[in-house]
Coordinates of C-alpha atoms in Angstrom, one line a residue:
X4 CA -32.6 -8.1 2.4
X5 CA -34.6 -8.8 5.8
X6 CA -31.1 -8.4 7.9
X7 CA -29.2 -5.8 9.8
X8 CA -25.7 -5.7 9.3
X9 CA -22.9 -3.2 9.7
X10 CA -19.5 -3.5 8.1
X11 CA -15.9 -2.9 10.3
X12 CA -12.8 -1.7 8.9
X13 CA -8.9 -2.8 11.1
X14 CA -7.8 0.8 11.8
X15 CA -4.2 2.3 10.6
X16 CA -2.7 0.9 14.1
X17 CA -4.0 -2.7 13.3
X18 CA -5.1 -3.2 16.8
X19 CA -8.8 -2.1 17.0
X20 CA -11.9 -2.5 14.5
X21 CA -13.9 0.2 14.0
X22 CA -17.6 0.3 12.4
X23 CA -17.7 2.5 9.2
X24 CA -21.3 1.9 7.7
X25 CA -23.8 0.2 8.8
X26 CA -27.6 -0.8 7.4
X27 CA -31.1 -1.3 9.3
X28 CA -30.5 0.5 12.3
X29 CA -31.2 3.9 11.5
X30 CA -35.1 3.7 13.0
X31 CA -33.1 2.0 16.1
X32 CA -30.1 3.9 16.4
X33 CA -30.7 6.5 19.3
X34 CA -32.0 3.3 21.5
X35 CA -28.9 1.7 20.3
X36 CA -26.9 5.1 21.8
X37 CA -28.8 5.4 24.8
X38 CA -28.3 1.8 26.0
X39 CA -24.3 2.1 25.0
X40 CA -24.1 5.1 26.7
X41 CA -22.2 6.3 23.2
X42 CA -22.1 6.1 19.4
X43 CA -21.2 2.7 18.6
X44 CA -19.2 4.3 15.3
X45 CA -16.6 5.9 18.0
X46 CA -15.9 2.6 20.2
X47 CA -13.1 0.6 19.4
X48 CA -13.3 -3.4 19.4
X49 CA -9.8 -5.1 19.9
X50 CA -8.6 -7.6 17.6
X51 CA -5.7 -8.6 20.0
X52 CA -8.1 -9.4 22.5
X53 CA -9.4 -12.1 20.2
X54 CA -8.6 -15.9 20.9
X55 CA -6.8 -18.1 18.8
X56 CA -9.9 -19.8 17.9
X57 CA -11.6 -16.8 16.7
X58 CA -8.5 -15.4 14.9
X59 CA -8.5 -19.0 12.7
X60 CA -12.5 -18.4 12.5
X61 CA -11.4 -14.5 11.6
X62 CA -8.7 -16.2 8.3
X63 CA -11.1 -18.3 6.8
X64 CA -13.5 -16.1 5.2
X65 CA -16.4 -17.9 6.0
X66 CA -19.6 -17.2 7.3
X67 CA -19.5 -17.6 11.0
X68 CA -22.1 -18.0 13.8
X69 CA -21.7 -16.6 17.2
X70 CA -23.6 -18.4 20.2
X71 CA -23.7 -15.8 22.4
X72 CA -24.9 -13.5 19.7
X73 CA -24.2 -10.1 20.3
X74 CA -22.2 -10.3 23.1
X75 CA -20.3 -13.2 21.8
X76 CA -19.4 -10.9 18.7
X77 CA -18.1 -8.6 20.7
X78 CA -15.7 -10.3 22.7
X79 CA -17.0 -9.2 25.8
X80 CA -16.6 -5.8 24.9
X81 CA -20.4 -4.5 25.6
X82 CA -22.6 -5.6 28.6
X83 CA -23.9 -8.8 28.2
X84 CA -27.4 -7.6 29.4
X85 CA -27.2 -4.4 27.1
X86 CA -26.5 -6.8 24.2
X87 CA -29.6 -9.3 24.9
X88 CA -31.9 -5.9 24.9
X89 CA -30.4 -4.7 21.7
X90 CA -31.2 -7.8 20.3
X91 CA -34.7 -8.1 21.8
X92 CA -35.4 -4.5 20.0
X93 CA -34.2 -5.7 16.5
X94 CA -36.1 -8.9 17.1
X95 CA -32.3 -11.0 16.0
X96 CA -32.3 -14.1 16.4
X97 CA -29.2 -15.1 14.9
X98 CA -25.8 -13.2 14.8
X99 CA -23.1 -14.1 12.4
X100 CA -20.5 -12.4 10.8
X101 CA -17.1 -12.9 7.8
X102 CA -14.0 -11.5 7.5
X103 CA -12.2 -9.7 5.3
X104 CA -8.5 -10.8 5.1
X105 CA -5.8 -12.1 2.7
X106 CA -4.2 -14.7 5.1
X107 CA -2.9 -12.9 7.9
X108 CA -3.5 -9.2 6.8
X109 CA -6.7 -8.0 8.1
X110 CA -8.8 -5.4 6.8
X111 CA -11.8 -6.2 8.5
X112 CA -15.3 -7.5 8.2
X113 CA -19.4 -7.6 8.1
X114 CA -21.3 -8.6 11.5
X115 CA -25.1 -9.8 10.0
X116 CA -27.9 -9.3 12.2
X117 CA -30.5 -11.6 11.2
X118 CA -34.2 -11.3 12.7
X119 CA -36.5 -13.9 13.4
X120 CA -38.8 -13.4 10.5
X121 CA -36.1 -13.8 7.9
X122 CA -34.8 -16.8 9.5
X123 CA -38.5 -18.2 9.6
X124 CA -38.9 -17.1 5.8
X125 CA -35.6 -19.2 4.7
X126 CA -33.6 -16.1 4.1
X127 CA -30.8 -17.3 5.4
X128 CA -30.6 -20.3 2.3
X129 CA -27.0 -21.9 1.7
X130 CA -27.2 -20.3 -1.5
X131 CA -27.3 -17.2 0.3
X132 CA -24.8 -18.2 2.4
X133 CA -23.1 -18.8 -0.3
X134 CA -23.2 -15.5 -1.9
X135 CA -22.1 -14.0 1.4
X136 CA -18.9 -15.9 1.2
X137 CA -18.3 -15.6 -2.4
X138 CA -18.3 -11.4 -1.8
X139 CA -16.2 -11.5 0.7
X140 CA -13.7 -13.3 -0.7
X141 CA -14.1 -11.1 -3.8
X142 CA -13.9 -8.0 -1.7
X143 CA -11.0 -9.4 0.6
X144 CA -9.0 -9.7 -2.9
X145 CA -10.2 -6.2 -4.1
X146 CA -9.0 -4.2 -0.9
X147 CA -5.6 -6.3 -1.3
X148 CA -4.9 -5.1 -4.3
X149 CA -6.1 -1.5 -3.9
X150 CA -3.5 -1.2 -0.9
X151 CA -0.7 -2.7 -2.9
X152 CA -1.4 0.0 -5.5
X153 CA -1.8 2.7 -2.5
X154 CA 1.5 0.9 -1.0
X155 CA 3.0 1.4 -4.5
X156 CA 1.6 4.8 -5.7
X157 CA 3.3 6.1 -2.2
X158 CA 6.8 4.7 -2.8
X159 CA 6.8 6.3 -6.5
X160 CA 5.8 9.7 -4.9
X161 CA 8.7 9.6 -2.2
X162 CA 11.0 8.6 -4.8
X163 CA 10.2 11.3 -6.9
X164 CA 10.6 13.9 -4.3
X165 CA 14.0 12.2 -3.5
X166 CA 14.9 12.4 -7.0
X167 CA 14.2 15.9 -7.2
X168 CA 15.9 16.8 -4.5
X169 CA 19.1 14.9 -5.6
X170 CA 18.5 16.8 -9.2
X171 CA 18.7 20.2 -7.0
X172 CA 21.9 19.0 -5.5
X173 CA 23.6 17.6 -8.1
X174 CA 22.7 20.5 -10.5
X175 CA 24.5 23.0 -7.8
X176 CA 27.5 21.2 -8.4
X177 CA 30.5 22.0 -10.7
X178 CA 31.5 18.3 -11.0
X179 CA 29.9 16.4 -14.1
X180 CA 27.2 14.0 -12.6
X181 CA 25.6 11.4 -15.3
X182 CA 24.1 8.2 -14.8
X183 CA 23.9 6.2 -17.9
X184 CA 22.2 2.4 -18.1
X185 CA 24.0 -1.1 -17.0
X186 CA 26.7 -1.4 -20.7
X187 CA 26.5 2.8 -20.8
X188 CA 25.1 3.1 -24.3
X189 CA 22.1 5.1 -23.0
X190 CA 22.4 8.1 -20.9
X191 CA 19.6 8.5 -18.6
X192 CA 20.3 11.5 -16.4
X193 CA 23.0 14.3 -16.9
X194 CA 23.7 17.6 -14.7
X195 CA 23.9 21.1 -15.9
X196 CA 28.2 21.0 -15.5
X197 CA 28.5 19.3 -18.6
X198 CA 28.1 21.9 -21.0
X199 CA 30.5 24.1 -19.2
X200 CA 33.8 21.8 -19.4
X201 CA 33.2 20.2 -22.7
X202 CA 31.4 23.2 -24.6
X203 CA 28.7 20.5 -26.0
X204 CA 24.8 20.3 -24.8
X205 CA 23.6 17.7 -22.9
X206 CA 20.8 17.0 -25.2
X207 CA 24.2 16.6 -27.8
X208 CA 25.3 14.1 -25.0
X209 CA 22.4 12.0 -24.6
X210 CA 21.9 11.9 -28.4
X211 CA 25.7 10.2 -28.6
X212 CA 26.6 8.6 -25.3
X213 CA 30.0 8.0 -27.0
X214 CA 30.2 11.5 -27.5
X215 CA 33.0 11.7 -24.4
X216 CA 35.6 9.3 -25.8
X217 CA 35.5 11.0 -29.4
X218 CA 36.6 14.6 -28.0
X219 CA 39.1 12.5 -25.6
X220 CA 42.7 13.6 -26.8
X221 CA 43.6 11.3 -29.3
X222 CA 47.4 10.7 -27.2
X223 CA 45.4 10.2 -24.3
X224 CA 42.1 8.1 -25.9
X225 CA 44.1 4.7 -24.7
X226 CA 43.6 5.7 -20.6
X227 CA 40.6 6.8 -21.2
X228 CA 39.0 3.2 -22.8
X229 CA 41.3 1.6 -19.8
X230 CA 39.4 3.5 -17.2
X231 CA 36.2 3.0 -18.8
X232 CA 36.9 -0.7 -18.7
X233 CA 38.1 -0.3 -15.3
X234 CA 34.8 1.4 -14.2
X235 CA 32.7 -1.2 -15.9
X236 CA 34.4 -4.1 -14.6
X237 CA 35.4 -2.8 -11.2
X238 CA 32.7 0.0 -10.5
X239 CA 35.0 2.3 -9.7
X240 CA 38.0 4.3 -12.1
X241 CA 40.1 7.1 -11.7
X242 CA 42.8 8.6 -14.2
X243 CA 43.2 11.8 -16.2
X244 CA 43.2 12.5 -19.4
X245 CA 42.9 15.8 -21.9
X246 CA 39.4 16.8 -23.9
X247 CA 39.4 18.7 -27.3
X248 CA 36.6 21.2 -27.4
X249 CA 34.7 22.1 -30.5
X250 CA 36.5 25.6 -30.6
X251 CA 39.6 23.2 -30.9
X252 CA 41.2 24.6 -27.0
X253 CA 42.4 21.7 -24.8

């Protein structure tokens, strides 16, 4: 209560902070536009332009004060005399302003405005200070975690296209394609060929992933366990071998 402040957010090429909401300067904000010469919500403020100092000031999450005020907040980016007068209208008399970032990911931050009367009133109280620090490092942690599960929501989508796609392929094939678990006593995925050479279901299949080595031949049932060793062990098997379907032909 009793300060100005508007709240900036790194944009997608992680280069330039933008201001996305701001509070207090509605009353003031054609002024603000007039003296800019545009709409401070369309300017860009480089974070590269930033000095090392700042950027360690930027990681720590705390509540910062700015000398310079305005100007000083900006990095130079506004006109230092446009950025006096700003702060003349609002009557500020201190600028601060605390990131938000996990380490070195940056999402962005809140610039305080703080007039003379709330200063004079003890608005500015370490407890309130305090507070200030406390949110942001609660909301730093917050936007973290809803961009991991963005990040992670994303990869689950693609994959899901992908394997739908490679369900489309594999389905056009006439070559049996199944993909069981790690020891093979589950089958997880099985293509629409299987039914046609063996004259069984899939849903037969995946109900008895054994199923394939009892309709083996019983002359040929010893190359078949060899191979599936061999695949097991080696990843890789090839030999031949003859299947008895249920109507008894070979």
């Amino acid at each position: 209560p009793g300060v100005y402040f508007v709240i900036t957010k790194l944009q997608p090429d992680d280069m330039n902070f933008r201001i996305m909401h701001s509070f207090g300067f509605d009353k003031y904000m054609s002024a603000i536009k007039s003296l800019l010469g545009k709409d401070p919500f369309q300017m860009d403020f480089p974070f590269n332009d930033l000095d090392d100092a700042k950027k360690e000031i930027f990681e720590n999450r705390k509540l910062h004060h700015f000398i310079d005020g305005i100007y000083d907040l900006v990095n130079g980016k506004i006109n230092k005399t446009i950025c006096k007068t700003i702060e003349k209208i609002l009557g500020i008399a201190d600028v601060c302003a605390i990131s938000f970032c996990v380490g070195k990911k940056y999402f962005g931050g809140a610039s305080l405005f703080i007039p003379n009367s709330t200063i004079k009133s003890g608005g500015l109280s370490e407890d309130t200070v305090y507070a200030i620090e406390t949110l942001a490092y609660q909301a730093s942690f917050a936007i973290n975690r809803l961009r991991d599960i963005e990040a992670l929501k994303k990869k689950e989508d693609e994959l899901m296209v992908s394997q739908s796609r490679f369900n489309q392929l594999v389905n056009q094939l006439n070559d049996i394609v199944w993909k069981a678990n790690g020891d093979g006593t589950e089958i997880i995925d099985l293509n629409n060929s299987f039914e046609k050479y063996y004259g069984i279901t899939s849903a037969e299949f995946v109900k008895n992933p054994n199923l394939w080595f009892e309709v083996v031949h019983p002359e040929d049932r010893e190359i078949a366990q060899r191979a599936s060793s061999e695949l097991f062990n080696n990843g890789n098997a090839e030999c031949e071998y003859r299947i008895v379907k249920p109507d008894g032909t070979i």
